[in-house]
PDB file of N, CA and C in Angstrom:
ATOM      1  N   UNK A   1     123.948 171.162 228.206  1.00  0.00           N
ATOM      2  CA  UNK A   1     124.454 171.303 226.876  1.00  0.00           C
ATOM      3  C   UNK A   1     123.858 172.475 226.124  1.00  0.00           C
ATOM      4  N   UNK A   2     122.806 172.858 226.503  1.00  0.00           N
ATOM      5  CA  UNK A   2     121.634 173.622 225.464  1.00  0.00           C
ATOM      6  C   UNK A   2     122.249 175.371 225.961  1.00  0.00           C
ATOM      7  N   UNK A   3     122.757 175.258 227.091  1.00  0.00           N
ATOM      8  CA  UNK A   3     123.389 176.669 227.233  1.00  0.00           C
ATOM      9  C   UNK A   3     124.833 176.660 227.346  1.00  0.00           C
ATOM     10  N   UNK A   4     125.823 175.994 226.931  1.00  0.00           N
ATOM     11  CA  UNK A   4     126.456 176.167 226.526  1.00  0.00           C
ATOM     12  C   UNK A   4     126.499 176.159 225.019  1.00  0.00           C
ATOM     13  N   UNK A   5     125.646 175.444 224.132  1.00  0.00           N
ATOM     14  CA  UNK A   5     125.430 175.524 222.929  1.00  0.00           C
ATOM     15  C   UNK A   5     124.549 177.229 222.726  1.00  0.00           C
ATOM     16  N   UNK A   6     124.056 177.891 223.406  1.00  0.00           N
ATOM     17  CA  UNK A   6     123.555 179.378 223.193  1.00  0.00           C
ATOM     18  C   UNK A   6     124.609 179.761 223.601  1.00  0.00           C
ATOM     19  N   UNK A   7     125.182 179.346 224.058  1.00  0.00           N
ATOM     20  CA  UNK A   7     126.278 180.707 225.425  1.00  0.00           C
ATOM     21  C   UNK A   7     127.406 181.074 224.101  1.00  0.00           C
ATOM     22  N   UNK A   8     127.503 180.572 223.083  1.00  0.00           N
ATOM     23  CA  UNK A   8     128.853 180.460 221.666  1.00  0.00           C
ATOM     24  C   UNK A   8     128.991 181.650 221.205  1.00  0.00           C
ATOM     25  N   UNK A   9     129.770 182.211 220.371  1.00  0.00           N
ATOM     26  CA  UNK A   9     129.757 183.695 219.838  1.00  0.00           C
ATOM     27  C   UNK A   9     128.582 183.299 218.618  1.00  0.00           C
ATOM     28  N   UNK A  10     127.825 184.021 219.093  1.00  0.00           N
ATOM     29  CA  UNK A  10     126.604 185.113 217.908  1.00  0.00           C
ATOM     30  C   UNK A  10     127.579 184.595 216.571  1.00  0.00           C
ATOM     31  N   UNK A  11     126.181 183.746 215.460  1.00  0.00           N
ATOM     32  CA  UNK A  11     127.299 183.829 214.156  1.00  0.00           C
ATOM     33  C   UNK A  11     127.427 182.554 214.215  1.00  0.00           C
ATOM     34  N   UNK A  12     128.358 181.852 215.382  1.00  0.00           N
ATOM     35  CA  UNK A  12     129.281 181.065 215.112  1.00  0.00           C
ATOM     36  C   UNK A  12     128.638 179.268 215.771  1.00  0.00           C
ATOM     37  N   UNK A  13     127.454 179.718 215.961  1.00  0.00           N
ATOM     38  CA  UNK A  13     126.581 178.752 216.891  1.00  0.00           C
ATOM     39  C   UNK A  13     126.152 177.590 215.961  1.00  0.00           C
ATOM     40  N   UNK A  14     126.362 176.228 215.911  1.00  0.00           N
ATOM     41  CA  UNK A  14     126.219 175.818 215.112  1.00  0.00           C
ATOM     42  C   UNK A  14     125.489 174.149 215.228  1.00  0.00           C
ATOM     43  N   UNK A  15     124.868 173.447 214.518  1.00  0.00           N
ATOM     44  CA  UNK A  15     124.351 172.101 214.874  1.00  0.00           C
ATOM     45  C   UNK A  15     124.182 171.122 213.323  1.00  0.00           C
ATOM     46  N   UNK A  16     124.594 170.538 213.632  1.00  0.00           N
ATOM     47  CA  UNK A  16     124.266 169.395 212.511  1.00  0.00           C
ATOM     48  C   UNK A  16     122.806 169.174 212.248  1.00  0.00           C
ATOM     49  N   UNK A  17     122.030 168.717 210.806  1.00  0.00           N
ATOM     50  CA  UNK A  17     120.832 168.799 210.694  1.00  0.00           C
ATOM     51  C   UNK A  17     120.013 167.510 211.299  1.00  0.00           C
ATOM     52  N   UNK A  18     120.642 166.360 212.321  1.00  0.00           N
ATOM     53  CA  UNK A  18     120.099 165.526 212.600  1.00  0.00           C
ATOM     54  C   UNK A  18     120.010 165.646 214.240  1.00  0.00           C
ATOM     55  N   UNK A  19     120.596 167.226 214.387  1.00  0.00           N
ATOM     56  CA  UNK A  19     120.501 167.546 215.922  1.00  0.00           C
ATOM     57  C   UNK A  19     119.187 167.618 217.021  1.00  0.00           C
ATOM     58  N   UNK A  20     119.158 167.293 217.986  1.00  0.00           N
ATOM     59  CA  UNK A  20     117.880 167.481 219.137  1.00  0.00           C
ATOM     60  C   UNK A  20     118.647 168.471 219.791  1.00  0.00           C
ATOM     61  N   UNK A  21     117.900 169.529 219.939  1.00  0.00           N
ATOM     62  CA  UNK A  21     118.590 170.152 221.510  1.00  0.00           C
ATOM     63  C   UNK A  21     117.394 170.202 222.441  1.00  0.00           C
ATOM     64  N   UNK A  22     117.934 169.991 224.137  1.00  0.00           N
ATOM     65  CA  UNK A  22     116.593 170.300 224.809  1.00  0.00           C
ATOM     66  C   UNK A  22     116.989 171.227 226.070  1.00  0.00           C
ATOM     67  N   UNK A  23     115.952 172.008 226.173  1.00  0.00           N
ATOM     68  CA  UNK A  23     115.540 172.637 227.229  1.00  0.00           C
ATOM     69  C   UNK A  23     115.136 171.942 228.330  1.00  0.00           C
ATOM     70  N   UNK A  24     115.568 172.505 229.305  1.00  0.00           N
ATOM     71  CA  UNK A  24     114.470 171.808 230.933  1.00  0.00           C
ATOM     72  C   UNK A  24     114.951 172.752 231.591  1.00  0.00           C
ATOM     73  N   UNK A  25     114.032 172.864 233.288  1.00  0.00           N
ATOM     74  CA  UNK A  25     114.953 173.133 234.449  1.00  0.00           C
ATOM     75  C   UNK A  25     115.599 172.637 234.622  1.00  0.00           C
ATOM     76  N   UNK A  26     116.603 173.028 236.224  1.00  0.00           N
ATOM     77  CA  UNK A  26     117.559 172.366 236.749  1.00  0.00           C
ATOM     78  C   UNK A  26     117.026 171.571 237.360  1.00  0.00           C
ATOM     79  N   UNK A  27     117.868 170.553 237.926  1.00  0.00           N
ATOM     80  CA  UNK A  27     117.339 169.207 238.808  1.00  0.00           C
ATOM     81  C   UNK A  27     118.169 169.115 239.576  1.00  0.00           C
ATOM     82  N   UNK A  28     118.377 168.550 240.631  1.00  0.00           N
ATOM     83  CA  UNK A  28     119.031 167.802 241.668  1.00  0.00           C
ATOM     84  C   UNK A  28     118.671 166.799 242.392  1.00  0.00           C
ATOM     85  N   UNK A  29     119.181 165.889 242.199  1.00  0.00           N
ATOM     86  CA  UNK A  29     118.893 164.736 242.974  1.00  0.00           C
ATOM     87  C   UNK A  29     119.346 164.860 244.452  1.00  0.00           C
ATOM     88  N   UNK A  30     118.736 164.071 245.279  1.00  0.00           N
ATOM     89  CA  UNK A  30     119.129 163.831 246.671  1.00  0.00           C
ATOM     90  C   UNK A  30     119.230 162.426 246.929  1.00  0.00           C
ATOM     91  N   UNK A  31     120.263 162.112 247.975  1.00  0.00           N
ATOM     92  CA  UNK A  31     120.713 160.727 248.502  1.00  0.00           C
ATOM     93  C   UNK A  31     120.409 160.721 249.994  1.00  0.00           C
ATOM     94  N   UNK A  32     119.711 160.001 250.379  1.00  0.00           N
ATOM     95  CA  UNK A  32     120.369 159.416 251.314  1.00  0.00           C
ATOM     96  C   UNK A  32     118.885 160.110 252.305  1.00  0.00           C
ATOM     97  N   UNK A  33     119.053 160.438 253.675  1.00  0.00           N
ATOM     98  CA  UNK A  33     118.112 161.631 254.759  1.00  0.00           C
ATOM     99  C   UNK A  33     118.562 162.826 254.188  1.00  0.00           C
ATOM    100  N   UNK A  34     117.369 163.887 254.038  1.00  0.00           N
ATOM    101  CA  UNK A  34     117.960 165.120 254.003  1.00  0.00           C
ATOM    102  C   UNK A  34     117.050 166.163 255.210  1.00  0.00           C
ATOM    103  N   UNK A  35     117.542 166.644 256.064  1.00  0.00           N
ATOM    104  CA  UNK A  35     116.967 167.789 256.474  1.00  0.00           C
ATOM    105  C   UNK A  35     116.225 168.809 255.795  1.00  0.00           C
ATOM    106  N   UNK A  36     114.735 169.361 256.548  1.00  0.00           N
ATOM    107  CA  UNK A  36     114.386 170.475 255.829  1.00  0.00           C
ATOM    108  C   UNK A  36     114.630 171.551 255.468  1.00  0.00           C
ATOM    109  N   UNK A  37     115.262 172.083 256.704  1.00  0.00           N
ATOM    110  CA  UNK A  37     115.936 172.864 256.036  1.00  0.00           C
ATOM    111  C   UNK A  37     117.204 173.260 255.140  1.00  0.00           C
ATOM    112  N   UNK A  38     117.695 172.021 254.857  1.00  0.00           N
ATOM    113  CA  UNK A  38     118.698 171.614 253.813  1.00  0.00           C
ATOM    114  C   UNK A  38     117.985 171.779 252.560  1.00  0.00           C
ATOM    115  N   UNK A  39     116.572 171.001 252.544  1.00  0.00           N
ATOM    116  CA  UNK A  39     116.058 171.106 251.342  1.00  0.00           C
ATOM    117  C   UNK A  39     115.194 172.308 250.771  1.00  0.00           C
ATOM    118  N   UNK A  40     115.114 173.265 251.658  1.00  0.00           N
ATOM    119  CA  UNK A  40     114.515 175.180 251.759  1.00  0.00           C
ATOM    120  C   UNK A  40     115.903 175.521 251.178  1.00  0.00           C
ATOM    121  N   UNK A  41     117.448 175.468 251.449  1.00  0.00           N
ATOM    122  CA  UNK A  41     118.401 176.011 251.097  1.00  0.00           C
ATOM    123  C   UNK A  41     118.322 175.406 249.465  1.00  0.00           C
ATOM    124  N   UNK A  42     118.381 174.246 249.294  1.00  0.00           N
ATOM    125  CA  UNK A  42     118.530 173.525 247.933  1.00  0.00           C
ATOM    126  C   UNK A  42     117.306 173.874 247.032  1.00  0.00           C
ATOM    127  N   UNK A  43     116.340 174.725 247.313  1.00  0.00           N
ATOM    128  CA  UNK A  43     115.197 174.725 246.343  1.00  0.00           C
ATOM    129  C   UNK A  43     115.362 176.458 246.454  1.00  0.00           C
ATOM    130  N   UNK A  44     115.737 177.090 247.225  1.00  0.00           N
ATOM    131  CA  UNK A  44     116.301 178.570 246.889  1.00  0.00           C
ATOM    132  C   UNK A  44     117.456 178.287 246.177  1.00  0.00           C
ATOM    133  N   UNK A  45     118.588 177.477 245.985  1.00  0.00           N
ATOM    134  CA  UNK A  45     119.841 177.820 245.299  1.00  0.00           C
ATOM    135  C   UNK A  45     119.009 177.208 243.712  1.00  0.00           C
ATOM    136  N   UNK A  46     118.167 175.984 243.295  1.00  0.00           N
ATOM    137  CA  UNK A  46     117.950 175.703 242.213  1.00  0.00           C
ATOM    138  C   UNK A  46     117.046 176.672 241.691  1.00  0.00           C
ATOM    139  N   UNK A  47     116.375 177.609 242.394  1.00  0.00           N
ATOM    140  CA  UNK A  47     115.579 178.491 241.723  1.00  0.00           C
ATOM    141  C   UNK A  47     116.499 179.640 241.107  1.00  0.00           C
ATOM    142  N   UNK A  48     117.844 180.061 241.813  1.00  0.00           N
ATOM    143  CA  UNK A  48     118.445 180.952 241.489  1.00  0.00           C
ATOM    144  C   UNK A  48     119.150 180.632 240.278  1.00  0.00           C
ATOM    145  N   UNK A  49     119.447 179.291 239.869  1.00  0.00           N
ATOM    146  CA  UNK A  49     120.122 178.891 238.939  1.00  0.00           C
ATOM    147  C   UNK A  49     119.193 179.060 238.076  1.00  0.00           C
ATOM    148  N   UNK A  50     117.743 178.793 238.019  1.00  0.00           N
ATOM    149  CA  UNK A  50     116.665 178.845 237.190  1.00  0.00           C
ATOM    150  C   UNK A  50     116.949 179.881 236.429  1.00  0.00           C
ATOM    151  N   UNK A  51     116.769 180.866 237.370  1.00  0.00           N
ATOM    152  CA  UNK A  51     116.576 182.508 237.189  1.00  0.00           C
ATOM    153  C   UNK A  51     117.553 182.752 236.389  1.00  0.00           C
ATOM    154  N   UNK A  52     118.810 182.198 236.405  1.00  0.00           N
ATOM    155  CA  UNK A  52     120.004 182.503 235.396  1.00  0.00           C
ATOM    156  C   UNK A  52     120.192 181.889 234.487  1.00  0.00           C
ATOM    157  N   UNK A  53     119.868 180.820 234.070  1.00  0.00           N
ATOM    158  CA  UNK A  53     119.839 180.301 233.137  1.00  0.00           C
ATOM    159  C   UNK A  53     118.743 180.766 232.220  1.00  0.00           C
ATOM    160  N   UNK A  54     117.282 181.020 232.324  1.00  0.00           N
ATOM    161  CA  UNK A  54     116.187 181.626 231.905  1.00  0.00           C
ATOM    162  C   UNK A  54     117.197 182.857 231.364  1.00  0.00           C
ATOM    163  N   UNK A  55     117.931 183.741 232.185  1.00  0.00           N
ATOM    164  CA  UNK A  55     118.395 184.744 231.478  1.00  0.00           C
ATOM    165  C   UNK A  55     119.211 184.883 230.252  1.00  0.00           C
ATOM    166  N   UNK A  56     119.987 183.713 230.093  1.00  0.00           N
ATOM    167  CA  UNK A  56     121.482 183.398 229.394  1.00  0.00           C
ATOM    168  C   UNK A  56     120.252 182.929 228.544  1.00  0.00           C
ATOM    169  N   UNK A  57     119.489 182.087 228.502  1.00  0.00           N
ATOM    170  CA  UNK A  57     118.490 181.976 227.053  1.00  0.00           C
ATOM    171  C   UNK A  57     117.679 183.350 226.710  1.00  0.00           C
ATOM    172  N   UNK A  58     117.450 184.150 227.133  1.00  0.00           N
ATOM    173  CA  UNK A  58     116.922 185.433 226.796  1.00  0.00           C
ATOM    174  C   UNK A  58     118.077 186.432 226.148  1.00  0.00           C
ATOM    175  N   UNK A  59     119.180 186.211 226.680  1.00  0.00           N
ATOM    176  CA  UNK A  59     120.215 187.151 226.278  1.00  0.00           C
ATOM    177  C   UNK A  59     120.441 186.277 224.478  1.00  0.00           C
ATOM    178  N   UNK A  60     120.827 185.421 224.704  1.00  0.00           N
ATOM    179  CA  UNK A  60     120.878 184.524 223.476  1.00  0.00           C
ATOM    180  C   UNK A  60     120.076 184.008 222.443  1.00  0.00           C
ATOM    181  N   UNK A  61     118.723 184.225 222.797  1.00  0.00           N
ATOM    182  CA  UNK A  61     117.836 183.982 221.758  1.00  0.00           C
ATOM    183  C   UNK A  61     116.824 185.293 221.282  1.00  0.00           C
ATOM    184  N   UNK A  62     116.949 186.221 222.279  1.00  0.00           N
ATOM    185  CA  UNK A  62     116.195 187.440 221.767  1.00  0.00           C
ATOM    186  C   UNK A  62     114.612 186.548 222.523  1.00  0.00           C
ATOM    187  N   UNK A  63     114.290 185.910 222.827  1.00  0.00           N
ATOM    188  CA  UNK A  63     112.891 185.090 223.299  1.00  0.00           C
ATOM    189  C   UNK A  63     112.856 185.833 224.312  1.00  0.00           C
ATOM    190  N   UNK A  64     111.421 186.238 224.882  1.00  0.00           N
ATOM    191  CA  UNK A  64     111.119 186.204 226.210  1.00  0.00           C
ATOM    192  C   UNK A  64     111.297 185.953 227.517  1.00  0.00           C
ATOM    193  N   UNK A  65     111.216 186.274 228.692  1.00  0.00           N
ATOM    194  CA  UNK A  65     111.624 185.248 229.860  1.00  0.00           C
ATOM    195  C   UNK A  65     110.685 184.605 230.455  1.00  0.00           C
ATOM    196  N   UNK A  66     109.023 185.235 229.825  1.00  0.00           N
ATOM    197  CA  UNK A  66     108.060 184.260 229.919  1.00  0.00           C
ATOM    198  C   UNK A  66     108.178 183.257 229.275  1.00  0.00           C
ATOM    199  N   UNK A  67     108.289 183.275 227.798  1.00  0.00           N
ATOM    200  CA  UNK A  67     108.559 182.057 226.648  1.00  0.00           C
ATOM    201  C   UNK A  67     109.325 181.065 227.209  1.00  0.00           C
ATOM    202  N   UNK A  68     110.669 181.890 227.559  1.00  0.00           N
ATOM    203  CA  UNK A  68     112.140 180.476 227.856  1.00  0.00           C
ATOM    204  C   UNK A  68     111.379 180.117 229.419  1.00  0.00           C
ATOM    205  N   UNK A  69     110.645 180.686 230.051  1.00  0.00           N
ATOM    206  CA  UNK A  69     110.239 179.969 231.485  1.00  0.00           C
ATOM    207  C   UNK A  69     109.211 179.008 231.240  1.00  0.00           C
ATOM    208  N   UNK A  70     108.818 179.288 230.346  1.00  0.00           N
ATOM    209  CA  UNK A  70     106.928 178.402 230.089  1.00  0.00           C
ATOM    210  C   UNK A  70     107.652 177.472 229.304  1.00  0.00           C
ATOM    211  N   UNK A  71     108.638 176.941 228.222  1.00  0.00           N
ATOM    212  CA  UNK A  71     109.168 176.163 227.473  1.00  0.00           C
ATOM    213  C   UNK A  71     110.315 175.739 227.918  1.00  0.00           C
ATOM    214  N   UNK A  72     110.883 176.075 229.232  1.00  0.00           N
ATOM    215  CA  UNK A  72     111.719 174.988 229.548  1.00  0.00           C
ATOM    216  C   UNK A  72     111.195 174.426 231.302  1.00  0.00           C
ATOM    217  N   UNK A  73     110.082 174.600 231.364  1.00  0.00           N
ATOM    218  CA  UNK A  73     108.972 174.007 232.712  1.00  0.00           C
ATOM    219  C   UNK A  73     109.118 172.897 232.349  1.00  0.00           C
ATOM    220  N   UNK A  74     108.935 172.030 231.472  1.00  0.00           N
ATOM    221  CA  UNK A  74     109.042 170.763 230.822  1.00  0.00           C
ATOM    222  C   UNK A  74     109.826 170.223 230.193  1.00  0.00           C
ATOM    223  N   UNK A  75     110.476 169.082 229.977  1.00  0.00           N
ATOM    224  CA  UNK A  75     111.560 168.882 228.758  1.00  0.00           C
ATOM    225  C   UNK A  75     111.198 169.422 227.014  1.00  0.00           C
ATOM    226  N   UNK A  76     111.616 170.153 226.580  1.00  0.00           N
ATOM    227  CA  UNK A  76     111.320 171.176 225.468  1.00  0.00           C
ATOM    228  C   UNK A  76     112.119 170.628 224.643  1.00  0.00           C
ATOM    229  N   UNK A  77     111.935 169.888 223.482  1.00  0.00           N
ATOM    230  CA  UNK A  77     112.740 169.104 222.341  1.00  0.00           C
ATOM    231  C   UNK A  77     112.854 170.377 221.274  1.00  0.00           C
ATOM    232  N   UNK A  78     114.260 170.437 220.615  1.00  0.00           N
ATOM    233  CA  UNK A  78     113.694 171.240 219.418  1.00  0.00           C
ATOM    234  C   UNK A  78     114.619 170.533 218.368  1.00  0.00           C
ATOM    235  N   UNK A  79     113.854 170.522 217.075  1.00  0.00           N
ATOM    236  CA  UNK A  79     114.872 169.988 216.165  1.00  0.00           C
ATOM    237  C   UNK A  79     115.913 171.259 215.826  1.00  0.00           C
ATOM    238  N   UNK A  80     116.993 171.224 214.849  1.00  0.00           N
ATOM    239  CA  UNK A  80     118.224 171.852 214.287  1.00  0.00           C
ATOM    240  C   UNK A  80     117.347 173.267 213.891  1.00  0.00           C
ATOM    241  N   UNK A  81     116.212 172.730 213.082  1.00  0.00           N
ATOM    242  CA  UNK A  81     115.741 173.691 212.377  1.00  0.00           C
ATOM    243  C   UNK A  81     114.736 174.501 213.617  1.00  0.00           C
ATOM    244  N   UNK A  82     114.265 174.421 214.260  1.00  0.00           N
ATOM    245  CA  UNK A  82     113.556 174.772 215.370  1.00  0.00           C
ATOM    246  C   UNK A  82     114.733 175.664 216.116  1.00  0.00           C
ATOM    247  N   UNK A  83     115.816 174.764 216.667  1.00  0.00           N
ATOM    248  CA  UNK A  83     116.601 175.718 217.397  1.00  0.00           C
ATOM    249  C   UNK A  83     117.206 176.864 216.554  1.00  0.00           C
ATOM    250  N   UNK A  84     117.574 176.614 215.315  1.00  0.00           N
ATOM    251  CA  UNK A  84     117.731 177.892 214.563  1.00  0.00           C
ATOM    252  C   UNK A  84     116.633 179.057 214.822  1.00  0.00           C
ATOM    253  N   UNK A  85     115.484 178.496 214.592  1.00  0.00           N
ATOM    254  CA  UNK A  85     113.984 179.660 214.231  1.00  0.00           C
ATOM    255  C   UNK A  85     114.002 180.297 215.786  1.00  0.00           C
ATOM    256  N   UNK A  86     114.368 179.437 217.029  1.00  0.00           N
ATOM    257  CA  UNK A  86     114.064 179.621 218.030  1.00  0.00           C
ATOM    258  C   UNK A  86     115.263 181.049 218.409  1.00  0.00           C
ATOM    259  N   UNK A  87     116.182 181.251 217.937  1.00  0.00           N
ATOM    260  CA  UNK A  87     117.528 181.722 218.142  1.00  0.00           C
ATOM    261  C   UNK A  87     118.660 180.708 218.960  1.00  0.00           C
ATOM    262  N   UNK A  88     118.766 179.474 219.317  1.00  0.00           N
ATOM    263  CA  UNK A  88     119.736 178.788 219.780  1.00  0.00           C
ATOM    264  C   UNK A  88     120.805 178.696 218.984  1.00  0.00           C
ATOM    265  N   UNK A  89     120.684 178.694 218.053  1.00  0.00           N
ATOM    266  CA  UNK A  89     121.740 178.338 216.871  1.00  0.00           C
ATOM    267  C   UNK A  89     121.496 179.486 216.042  1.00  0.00           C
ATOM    268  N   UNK A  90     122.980 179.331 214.917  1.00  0.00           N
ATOM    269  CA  UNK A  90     122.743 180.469 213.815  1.00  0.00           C
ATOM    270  C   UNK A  90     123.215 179.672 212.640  1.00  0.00           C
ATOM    271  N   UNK A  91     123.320 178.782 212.906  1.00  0.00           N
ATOM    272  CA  UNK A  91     123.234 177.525 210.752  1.00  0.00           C
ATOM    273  C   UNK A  91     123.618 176.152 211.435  1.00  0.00           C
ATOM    274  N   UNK A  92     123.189 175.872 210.744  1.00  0.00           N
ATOM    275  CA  UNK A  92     122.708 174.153 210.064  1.00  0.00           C
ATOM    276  C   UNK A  92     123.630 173.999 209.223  1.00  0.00           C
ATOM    277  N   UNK A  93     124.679 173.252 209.702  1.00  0.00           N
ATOM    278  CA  UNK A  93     125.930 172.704 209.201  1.00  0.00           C
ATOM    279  C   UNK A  93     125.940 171.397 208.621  1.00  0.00           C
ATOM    280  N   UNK A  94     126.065 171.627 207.109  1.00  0.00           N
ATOM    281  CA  UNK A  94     126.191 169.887 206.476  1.00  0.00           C
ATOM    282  C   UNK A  94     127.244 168.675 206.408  1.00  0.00           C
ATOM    283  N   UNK A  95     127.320 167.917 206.991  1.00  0.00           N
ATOM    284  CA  UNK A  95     128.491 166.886 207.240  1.00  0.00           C
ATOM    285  C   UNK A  95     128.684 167.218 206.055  1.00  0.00           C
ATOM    286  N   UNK A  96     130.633 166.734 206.025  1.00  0.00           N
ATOM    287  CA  UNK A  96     130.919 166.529 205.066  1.00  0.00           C
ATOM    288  C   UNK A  96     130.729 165.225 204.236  1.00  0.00           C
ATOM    289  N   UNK A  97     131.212 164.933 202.903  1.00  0.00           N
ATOM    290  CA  UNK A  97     130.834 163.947 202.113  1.00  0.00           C
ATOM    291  C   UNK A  97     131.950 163.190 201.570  1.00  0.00           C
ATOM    292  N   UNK A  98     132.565 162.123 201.970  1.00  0.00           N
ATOM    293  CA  UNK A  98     133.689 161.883 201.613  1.00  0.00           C
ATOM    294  C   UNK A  98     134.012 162.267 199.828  1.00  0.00           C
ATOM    295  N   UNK A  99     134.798 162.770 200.382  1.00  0.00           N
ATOM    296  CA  UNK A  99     135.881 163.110 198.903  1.00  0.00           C
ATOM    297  C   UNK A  99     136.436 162.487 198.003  1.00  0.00           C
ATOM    298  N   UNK A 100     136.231 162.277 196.617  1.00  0.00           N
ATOM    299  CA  UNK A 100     136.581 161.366 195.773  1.00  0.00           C
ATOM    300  C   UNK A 100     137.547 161.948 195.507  1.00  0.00           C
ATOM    301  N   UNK A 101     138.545 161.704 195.253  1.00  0.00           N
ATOM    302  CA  UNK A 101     140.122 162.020 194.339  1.00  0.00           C
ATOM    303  C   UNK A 101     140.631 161.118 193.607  1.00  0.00           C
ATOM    304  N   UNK A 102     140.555 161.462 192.335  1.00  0.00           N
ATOM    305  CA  UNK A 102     141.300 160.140 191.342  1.00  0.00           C
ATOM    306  C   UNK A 102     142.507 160.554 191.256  1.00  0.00           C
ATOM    307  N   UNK A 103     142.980 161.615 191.826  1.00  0.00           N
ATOM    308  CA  UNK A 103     144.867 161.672 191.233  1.00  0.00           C
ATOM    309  C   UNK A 103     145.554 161.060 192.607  1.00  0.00           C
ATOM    310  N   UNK A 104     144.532 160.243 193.580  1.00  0.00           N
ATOM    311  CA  UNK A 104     145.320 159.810 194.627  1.00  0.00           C
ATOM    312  C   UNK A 104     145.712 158.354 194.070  1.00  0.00           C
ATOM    313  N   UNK A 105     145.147 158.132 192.887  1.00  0.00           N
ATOM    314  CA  UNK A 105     145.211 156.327 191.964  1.00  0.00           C
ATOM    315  C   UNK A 105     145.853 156.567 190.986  1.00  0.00           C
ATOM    316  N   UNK A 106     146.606 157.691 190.910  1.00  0.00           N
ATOM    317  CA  UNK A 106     147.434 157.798 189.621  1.00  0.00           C
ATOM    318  C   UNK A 106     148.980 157.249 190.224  1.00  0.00           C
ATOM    319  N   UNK A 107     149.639 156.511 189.177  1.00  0.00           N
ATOM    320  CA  UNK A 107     151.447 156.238 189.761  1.00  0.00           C
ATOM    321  C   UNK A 107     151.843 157.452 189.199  1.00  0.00           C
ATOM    322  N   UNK A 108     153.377 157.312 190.134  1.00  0.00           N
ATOM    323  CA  UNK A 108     153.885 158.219 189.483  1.00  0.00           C
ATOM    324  C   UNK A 108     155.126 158.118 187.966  1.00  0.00           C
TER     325      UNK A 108
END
């Protein structure tokens, strides 16, 4: 979610103020027997995804690729206001508030 929520047009990136977004690596689970060298192929393809994703947060946040590597090693929480400061987002969008209208109680 967290890079497709950076990946948005510049500007237009947006989160509600009660938002979490998080960072991590990739993961993959395995089922079942796996061969080793199945699992040498599967830990070169998740590193490569690493490597690109680390980038798409660097392209998008102006951050580092040390920073986005050292802060998404771990699950990395950020609040609305955090992912703003961080560059993930670009505003903090206020729900709306339902709308009172008294000419909807007027007859005609």
């Amino acid at each position: 979610g967290s890079v497709i929520l950076a990946g948005g047009a510049k500007g237009k990136r947006s989160a509600l103020p009660n938002s979490t977004v998080l960072l991590h690596q990739p993961s993959q689970g395995f089922e079942g027997f796996v061969q080793a060298a199945d699992l040498e192929i599967r830990a070169r393809e998740i590193g490569k995804v690493r490597d690109r994703i680390d980038q798409i947060f660097v392209e998008a946040t102006g951050q580092s690729a040390d920073r986005i590597h050292a802060d998404s090693d771990r699950d990395f929480y950020l609040t609305a206001e955090e992912a703003r400061e961080y560059g993930l987002i670009d505003q903090i969008v206020k729900p709306r508030t339902a709308l009172t209208d008294d000419s909807s109680d007027t007859e005609a």
